[in-house]
PDB file of C-alpha atoms and ligand atoms in Angstrom:
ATOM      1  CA  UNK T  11       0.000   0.000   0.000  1.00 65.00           C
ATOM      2  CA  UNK T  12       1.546   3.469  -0.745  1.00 80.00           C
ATOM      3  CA  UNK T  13       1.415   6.388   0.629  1.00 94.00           C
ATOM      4  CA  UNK T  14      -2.239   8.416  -0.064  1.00 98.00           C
ATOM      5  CA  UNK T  15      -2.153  11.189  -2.923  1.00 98.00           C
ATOM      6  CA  UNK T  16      -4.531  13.486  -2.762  1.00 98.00           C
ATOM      7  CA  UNK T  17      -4.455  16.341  -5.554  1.00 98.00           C
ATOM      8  CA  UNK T  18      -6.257  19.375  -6.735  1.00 98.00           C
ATOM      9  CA  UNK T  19      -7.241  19.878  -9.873  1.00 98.00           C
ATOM     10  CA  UNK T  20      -8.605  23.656 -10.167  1.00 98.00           C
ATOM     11  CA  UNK T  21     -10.008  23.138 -14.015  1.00 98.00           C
ATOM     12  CA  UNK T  22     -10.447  26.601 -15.478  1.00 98.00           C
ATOM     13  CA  UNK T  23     -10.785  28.509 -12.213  1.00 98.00           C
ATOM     14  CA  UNK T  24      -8.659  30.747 -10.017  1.00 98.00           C
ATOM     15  CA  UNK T  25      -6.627  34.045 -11.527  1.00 98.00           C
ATOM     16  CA  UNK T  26      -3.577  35.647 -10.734  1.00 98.00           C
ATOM     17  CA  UNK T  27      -5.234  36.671  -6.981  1.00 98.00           C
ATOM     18  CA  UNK T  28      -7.291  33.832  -6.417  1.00 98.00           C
ATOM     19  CA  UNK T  29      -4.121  31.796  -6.655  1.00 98.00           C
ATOM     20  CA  UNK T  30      -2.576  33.487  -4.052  1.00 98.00           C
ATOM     21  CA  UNK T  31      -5.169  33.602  -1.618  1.00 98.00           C
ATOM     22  CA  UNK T  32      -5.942  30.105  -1.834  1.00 98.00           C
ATOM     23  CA  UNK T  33      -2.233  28.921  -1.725  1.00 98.00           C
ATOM     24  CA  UNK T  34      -1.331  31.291   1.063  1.00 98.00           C
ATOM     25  CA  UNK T  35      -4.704  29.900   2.999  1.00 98.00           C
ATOM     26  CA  UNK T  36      -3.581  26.066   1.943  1.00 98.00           C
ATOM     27  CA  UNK T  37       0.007  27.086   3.389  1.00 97.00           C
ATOM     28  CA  UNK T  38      -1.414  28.018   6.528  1.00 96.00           C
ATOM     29  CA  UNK T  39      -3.297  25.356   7.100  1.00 96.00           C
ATOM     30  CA  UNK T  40      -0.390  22.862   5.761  1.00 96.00           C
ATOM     31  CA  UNK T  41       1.676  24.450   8.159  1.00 91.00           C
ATOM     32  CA  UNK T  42       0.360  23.967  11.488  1.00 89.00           C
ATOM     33  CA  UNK T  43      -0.332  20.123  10.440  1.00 91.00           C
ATOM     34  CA  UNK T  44       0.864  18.218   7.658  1.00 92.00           C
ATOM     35  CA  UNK T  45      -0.548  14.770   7.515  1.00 91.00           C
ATOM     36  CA  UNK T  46       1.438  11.617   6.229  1.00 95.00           C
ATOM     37  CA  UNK T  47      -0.368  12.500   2.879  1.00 97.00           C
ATOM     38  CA  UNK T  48       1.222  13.575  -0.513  1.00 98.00           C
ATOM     39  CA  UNK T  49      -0.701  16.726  -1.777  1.00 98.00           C
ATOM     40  CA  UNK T  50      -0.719  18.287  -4.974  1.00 98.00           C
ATOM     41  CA  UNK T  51      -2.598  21.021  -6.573  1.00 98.00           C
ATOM     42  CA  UNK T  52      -3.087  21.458 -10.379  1.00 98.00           C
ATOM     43  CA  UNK T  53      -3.756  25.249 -11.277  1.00 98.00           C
ATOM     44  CA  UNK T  54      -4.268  26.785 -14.868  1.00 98.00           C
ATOM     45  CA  UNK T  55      -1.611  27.038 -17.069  1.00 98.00           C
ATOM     46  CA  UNK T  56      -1.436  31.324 -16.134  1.00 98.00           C
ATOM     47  CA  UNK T  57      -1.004  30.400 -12.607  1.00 98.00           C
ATOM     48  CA  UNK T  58       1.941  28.000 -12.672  1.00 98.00           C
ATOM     49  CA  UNK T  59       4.827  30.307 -12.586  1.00 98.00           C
ATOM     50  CA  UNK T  60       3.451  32.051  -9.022  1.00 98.00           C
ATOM     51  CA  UNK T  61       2.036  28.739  -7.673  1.00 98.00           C
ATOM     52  CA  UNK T  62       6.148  27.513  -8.064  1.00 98.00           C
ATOM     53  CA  UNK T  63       6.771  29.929  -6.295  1.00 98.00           C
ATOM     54  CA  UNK T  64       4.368  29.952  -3.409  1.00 98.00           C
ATOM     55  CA  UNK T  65       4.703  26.404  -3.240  1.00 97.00           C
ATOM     56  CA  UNK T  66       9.206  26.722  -2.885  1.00 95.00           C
ATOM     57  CA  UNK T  67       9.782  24.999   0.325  1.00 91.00           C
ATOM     58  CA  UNK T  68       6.709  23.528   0.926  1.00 95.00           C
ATOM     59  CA  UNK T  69       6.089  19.758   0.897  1.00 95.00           C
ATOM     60  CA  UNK T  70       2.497  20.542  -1.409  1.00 98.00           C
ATOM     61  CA  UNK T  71       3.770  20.073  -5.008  1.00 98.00           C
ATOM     62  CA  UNK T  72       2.945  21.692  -8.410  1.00 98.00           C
ATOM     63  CA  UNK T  73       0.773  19.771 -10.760  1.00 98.00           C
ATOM     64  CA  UNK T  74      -0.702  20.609 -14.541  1.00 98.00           C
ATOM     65  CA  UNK T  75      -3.826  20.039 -16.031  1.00 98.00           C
ATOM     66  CA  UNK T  76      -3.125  19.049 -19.250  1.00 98.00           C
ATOM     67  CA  UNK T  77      -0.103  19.214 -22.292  1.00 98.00           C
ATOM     68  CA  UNK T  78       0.741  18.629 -26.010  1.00 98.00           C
ATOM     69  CA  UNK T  79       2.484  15.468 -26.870  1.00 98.00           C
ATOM     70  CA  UNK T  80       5.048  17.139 -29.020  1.00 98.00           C
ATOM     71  CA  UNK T  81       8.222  19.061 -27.169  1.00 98.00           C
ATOM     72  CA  UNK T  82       7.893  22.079 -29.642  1.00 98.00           C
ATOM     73  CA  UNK T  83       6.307  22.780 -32.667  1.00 98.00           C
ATOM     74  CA  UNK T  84       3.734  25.141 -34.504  1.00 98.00           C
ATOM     75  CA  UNK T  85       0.707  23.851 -31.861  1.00 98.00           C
ATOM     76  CA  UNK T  86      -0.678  27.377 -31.580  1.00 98.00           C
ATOM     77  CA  UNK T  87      -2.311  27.811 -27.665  1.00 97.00           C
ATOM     78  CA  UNK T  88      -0.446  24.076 -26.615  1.00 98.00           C
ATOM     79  CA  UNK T  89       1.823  23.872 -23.875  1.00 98.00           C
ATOM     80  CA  UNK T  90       4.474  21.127 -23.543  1.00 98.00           C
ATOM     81  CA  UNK T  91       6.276  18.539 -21.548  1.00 98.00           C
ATOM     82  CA  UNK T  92       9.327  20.580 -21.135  1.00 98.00           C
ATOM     83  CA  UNK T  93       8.229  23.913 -20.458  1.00 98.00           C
ATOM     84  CA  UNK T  94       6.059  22.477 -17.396  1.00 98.00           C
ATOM     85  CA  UNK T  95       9.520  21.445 -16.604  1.00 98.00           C
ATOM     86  CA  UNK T  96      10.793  24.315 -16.448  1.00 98.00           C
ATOM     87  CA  UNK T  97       8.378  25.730 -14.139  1.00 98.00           C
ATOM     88  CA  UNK T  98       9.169  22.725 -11.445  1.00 97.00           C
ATOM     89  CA  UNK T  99       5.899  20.942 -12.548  1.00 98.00           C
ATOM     90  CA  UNK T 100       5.828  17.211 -10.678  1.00 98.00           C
ATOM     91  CA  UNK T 101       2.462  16.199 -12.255  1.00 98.00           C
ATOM     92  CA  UNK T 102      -0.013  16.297 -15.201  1.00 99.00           C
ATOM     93  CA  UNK T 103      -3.888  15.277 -15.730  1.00 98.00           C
ATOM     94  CA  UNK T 104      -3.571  13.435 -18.322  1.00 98.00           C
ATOM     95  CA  UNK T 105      -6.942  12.409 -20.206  1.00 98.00           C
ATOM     96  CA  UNK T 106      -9.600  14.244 -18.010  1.00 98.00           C
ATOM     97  CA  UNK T 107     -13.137  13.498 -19.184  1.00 97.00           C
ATOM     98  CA  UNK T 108     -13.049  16.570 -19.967  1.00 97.00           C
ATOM     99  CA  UNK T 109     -10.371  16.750 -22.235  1.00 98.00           C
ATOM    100  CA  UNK T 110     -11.849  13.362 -23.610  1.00 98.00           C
ATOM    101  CA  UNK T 111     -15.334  15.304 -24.042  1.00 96.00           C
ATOM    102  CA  UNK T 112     -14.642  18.589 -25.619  1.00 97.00           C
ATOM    103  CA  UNK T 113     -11.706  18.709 -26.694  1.00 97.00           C
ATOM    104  CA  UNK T 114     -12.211  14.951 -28.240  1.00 97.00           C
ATOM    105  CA  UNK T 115      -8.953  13.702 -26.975  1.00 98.00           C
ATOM    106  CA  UNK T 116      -8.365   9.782 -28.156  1.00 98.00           C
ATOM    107  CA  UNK T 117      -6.674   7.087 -26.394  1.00 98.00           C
ATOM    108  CA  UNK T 118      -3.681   7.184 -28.782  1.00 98.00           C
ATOM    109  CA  UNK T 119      -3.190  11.009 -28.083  1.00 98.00           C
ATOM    110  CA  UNK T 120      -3.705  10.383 -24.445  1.00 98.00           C
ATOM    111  CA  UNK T 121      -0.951   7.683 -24.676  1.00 98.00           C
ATOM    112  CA  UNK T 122       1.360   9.931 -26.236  1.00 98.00           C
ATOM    113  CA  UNK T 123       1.175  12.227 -24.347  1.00 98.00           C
ATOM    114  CA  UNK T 124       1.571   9.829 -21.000  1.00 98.00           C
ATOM    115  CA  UNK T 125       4.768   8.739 -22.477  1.00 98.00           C
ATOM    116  CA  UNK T 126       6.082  12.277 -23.120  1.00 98.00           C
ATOM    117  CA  UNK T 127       5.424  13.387 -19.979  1.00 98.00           C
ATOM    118  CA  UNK T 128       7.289  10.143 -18.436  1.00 98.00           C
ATOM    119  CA  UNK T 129      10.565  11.204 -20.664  1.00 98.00           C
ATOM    120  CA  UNK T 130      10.403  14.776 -19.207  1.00 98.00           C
ATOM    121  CA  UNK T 131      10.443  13.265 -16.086  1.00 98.00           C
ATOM    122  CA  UNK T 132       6.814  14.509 -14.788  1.00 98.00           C
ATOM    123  CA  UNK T 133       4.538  12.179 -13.155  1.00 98.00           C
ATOM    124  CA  UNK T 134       1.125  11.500 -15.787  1.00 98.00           C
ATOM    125  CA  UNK T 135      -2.174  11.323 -13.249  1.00 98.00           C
ATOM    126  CA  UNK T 136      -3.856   9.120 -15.683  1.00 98.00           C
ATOM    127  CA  UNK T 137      -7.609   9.441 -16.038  1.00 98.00           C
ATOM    128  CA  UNK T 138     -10.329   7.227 -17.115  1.00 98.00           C
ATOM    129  CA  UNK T 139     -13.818   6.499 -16.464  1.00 98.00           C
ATOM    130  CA  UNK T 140     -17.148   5.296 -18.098  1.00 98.00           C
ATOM    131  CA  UNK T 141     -20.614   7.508 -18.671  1.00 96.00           C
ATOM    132  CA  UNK T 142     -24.109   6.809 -16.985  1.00 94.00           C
ATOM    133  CA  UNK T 143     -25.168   5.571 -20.280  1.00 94.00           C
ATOM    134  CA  UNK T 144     -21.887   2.468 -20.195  1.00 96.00           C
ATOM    135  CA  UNK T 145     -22.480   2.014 -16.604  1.00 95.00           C
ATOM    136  CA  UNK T 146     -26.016   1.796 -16.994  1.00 93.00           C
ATOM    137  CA  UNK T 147     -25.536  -0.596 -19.909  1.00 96.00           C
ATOM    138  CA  UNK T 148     -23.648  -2.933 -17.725  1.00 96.00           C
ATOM    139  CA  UNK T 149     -20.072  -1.723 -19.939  1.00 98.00           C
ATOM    140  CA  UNK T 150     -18.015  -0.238 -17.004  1.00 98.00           C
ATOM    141  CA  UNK T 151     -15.240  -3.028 -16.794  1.00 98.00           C
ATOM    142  CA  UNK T 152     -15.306  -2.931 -20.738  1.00 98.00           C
ATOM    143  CA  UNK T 153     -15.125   0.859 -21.091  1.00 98.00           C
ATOM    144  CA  UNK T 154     -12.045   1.201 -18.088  1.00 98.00           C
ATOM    145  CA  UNK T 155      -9.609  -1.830 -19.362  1.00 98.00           C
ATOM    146  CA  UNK T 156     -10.277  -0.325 -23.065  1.00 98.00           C
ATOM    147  CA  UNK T 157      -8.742   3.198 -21.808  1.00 98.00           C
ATOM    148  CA  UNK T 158      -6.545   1.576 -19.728  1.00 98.00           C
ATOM    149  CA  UNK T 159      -4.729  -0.927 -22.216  1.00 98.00           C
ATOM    150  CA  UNK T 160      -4.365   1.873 -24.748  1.00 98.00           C
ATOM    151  CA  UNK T 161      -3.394   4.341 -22.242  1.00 98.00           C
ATOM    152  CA  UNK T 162      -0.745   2.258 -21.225  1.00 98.00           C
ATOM    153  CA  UNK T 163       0.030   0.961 -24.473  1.00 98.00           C
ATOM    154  CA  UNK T 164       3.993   0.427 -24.891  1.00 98.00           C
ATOM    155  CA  UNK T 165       4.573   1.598 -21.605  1.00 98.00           C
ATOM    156  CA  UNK T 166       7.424  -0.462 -19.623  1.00 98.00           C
ATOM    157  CA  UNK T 167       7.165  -1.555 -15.925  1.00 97.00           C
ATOM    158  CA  UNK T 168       9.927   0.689 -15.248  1.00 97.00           C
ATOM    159  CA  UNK T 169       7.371   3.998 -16.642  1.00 98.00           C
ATOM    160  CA  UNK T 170       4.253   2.433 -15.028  1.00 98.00           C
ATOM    161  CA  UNK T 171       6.219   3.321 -11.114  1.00 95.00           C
ATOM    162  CA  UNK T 172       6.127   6.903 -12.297  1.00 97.00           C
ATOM    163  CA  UNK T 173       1.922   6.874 -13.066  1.00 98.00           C
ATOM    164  CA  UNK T 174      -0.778   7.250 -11.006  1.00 98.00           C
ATOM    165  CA  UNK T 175      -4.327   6.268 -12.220  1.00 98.00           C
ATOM    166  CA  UNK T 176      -7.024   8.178 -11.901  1.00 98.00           C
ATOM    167  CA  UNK T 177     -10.626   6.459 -11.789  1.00 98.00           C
ATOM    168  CA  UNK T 178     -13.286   9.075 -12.844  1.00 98.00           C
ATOM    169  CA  UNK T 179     -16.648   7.552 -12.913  1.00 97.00           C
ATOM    170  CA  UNK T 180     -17.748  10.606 -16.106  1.00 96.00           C
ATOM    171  CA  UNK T 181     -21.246  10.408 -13.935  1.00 95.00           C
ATOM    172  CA  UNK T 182     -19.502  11.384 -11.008  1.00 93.00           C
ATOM    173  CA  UNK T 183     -17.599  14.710 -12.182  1.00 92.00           C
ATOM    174  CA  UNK T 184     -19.025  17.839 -11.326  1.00 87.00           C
ATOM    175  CA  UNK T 185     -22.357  16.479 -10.354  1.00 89.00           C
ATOM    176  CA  UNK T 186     -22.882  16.050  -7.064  1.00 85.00           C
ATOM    177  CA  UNK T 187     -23.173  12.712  -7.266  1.00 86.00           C
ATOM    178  CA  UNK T 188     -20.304  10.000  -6.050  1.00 88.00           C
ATOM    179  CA  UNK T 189     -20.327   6.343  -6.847  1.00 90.00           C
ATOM    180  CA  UNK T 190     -20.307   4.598  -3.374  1.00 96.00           C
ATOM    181  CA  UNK T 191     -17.474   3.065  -1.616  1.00 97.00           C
ATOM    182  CA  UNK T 192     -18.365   0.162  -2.708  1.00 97.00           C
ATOM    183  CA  UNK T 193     -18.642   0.523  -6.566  1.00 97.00           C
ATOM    184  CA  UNK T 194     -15.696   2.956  -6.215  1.00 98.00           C
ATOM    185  CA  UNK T 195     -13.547  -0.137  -4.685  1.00 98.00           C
ATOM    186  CA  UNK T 196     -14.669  -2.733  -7.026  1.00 98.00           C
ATOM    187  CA  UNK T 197     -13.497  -0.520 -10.452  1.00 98.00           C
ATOM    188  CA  UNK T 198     -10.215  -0.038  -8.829  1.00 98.00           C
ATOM    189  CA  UNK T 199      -9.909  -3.394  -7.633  1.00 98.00           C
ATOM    190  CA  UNK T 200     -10.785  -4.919 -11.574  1.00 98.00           C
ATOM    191  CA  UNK T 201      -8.082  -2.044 -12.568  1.00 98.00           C
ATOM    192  CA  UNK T 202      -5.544  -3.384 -10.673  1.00 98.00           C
ATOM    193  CA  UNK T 203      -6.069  -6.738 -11.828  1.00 98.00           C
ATOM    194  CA  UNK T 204      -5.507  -5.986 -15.242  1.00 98.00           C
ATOM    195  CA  UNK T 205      -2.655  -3.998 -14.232  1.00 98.00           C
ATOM    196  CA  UNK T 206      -1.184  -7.429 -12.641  1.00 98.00           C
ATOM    197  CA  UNK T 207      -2.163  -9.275 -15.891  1.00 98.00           C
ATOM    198  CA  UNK T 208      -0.812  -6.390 -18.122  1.00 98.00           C
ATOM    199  CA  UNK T 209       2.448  -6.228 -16.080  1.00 98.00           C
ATOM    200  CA  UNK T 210       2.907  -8.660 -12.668  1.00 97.00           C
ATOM    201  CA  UNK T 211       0.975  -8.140  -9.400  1.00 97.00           C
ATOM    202  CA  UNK T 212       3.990  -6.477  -7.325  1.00 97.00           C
ATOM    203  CA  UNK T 213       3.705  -3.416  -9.858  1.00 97.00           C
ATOM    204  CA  UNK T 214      -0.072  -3.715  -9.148  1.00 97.00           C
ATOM    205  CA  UNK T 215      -0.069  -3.305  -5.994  1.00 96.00           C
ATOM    206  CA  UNK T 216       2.308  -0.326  -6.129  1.00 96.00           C
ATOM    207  CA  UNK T 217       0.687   1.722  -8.536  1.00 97.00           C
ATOM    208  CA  UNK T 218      -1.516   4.171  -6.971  1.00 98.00           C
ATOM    209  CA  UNK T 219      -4.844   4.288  -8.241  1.00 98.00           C
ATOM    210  CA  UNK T 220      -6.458   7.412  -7.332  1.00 98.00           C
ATOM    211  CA  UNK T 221     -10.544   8.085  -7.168  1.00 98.00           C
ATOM    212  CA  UNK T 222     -12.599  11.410  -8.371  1.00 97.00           C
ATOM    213  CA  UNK T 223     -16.011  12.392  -8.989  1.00 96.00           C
ATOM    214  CA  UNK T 224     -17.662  14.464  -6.316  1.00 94.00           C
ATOM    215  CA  UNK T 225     -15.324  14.124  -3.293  1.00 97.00           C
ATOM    216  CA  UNK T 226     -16.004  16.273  -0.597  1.00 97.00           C
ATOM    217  CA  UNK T 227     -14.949  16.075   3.102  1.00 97.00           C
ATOM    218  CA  UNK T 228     -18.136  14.367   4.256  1.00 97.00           C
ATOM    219  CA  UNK T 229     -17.679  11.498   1.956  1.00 96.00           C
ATOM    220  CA  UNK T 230     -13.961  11.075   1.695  1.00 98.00           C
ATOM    221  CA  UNK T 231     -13.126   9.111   4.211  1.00 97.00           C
ATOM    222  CA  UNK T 232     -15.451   6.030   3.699  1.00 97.00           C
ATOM    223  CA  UNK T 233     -14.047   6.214   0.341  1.00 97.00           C
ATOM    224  CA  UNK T 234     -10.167   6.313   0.844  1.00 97.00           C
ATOM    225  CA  UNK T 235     -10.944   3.999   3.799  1.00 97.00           C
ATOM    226  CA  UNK T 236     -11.148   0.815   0.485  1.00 97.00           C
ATOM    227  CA  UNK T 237      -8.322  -1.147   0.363  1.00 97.00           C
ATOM    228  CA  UNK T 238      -7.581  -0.258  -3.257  1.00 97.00           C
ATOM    229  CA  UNK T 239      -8.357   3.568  -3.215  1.00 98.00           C
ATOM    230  CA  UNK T 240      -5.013   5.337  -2.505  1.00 98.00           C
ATOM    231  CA  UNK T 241      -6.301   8.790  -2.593  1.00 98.00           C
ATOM    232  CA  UNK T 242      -8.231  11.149  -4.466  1.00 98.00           C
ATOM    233  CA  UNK T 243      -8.302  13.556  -7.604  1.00 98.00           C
ATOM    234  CA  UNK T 244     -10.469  16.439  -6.194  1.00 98.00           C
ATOM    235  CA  UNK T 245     -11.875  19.591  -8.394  1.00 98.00           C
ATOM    236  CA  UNK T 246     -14.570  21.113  -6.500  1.00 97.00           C
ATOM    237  CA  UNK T 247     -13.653  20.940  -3.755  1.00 98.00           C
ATOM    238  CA  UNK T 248     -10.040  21.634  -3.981  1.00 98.00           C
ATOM    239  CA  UNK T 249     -11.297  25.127  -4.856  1.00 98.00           C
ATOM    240  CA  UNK T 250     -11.621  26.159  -0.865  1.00 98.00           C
ATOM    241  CA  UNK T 251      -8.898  25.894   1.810  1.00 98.00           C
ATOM    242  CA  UNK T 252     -10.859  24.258   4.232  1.00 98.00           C
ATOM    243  CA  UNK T 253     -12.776  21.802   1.980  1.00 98.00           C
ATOM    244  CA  UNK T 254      -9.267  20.765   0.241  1.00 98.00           C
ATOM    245  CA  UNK T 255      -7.490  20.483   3.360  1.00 98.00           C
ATOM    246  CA  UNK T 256     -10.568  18.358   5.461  1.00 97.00           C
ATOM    247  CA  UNK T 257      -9.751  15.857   2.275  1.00 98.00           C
ATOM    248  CA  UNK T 258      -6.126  15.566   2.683  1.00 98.00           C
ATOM    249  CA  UNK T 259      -6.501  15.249   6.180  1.00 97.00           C
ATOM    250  CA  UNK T 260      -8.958  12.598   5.484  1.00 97.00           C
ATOM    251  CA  UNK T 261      -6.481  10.460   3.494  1.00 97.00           C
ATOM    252  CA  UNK T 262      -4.499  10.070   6.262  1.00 92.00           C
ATOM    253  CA  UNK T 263      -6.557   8.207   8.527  1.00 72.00           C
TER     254      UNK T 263
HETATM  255  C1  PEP Z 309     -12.228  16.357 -11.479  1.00 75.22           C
HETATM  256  O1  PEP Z 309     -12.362  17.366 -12.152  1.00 75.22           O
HETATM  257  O2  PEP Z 309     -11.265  15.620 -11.695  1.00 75.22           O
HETATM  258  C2  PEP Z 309     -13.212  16.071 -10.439  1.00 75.22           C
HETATM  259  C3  PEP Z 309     -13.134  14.932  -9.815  1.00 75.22           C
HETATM  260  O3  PEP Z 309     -14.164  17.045 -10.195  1.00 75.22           O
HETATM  261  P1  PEP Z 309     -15.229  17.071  -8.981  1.00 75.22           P
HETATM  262  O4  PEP Z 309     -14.491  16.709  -7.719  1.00 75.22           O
HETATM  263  O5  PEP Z 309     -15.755  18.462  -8.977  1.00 75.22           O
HETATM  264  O6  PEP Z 309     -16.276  16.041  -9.301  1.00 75.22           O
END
């Protein structure tokens, strides 16, 4: 069992002073107690250069939300692997529903990018999830190993150590409503199967396999409490001190 992961993902929210105040209030609260937890918190592209340095010296680290697969190139309003380098970025969201949604990211771009991100030395937080309409049509096992094989297509056990999975039930983001603990648990626990098949069960167990949709501090703790849930991917409520930090304070117990 590793150590919990909890991280932030802000999505399109928080400018230049919003991204102060909430670091500075994180900080604070960070400060006076900092669980046996690794947190990270994924701002907007315009906010990464003063989150770095807010963050200098503290144990929270820097995170991305997204990036190109290519290292440069004419990819007009992209942002690459090696410039969130040089900004001291230790993690990216790789294949958000979101991203998936609108911005119809594949599985083959996804992978790409995964791979890229590995070679620059930043840590992928690799998402996946199925929609009400697979779940309710009985396809959520089909749906996750699909995005999960091709995700991790080419990928050797060496690279898998430096990614952490993400499961997003698509249902779940935004809305208010979380899957259970229970059907939470069991989607992690098939993913980490087919990790064992796809690579051998010692890298299974190690890889941390991260749940999102909906947490909040009233419901986190039953949910990282599941023996295969080792932390969370949080976007609402990372947006508040208090919320964010009740989470990560959560993971620890
Ligand atoms: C997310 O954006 O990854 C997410 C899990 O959002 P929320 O917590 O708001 O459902």
């Amino acid at each position: 069992m590793q150590k919990k992961l909890v991280a932030g993902n802000w999505k399109m929210y928080k400018d230049k002073s919003e991204t102060f105040e909430l670091i500075s209030q994180l900080k604070e609260k960070l400060n006076s107690f900092f669980p046996d937890v690794d947190v990270a918190i994924c701002p907007p592209f315009t906010s990464i250069e003063l989150a770095g340095e807010l963050l200098k010296n503290s144990k929270i680290q820097l995170g991305a939300q997204n990036m190109h697969s290519e290292v440069e190139g004419a990819f007009t309003g992209e942002v690459s692997a090696k410039m969130l380098k040089s900004f001291g970025v230790k993690f990216v969201i790789l294949g958000h529903s979101e991203r998936r949604t609108y911005f119809k990211e594949t599985d083959e771009f996804i992978n790409q990018k995964i791979k890229r991100a590995i070679e620059f030395d930043i840590k992928p937080i690799f998402c996946l999830g199925e929609t009400l309409e697979e779940r309710e049509s009985g396809k959520t096992f089909q749906v996750v190993e699909n995005q999960l094989t091709k995700g991790l297509s080419g990928i050797s056990r060496i690279d898998l150590e430096k990614i952490v999975i993400a499961y997003e039930p698509v249902w779940a983001i935004g809305t208010g409503k979380t899957a259970t603990p229970e059907q939470a648990q069991e989607v992690h626990s098939f993913l980490r199967k087919k990790i064992s098949e796809l690579y051998d069960s010692e890298i299974a167990m190690r890889v941390r396999i991260l749940y999102g949709g909906s947490v909040k501090p009233e419901n986190a703790r039953d949910l990282f409490k599941q023996p295969d849930i080792d932390g969370g991917l949080i976007g609402g409520a990372c947006l508040k001190a208090d919320s964010f930090y009740q989470i990560i304070l959560a993971a620890q117990d």
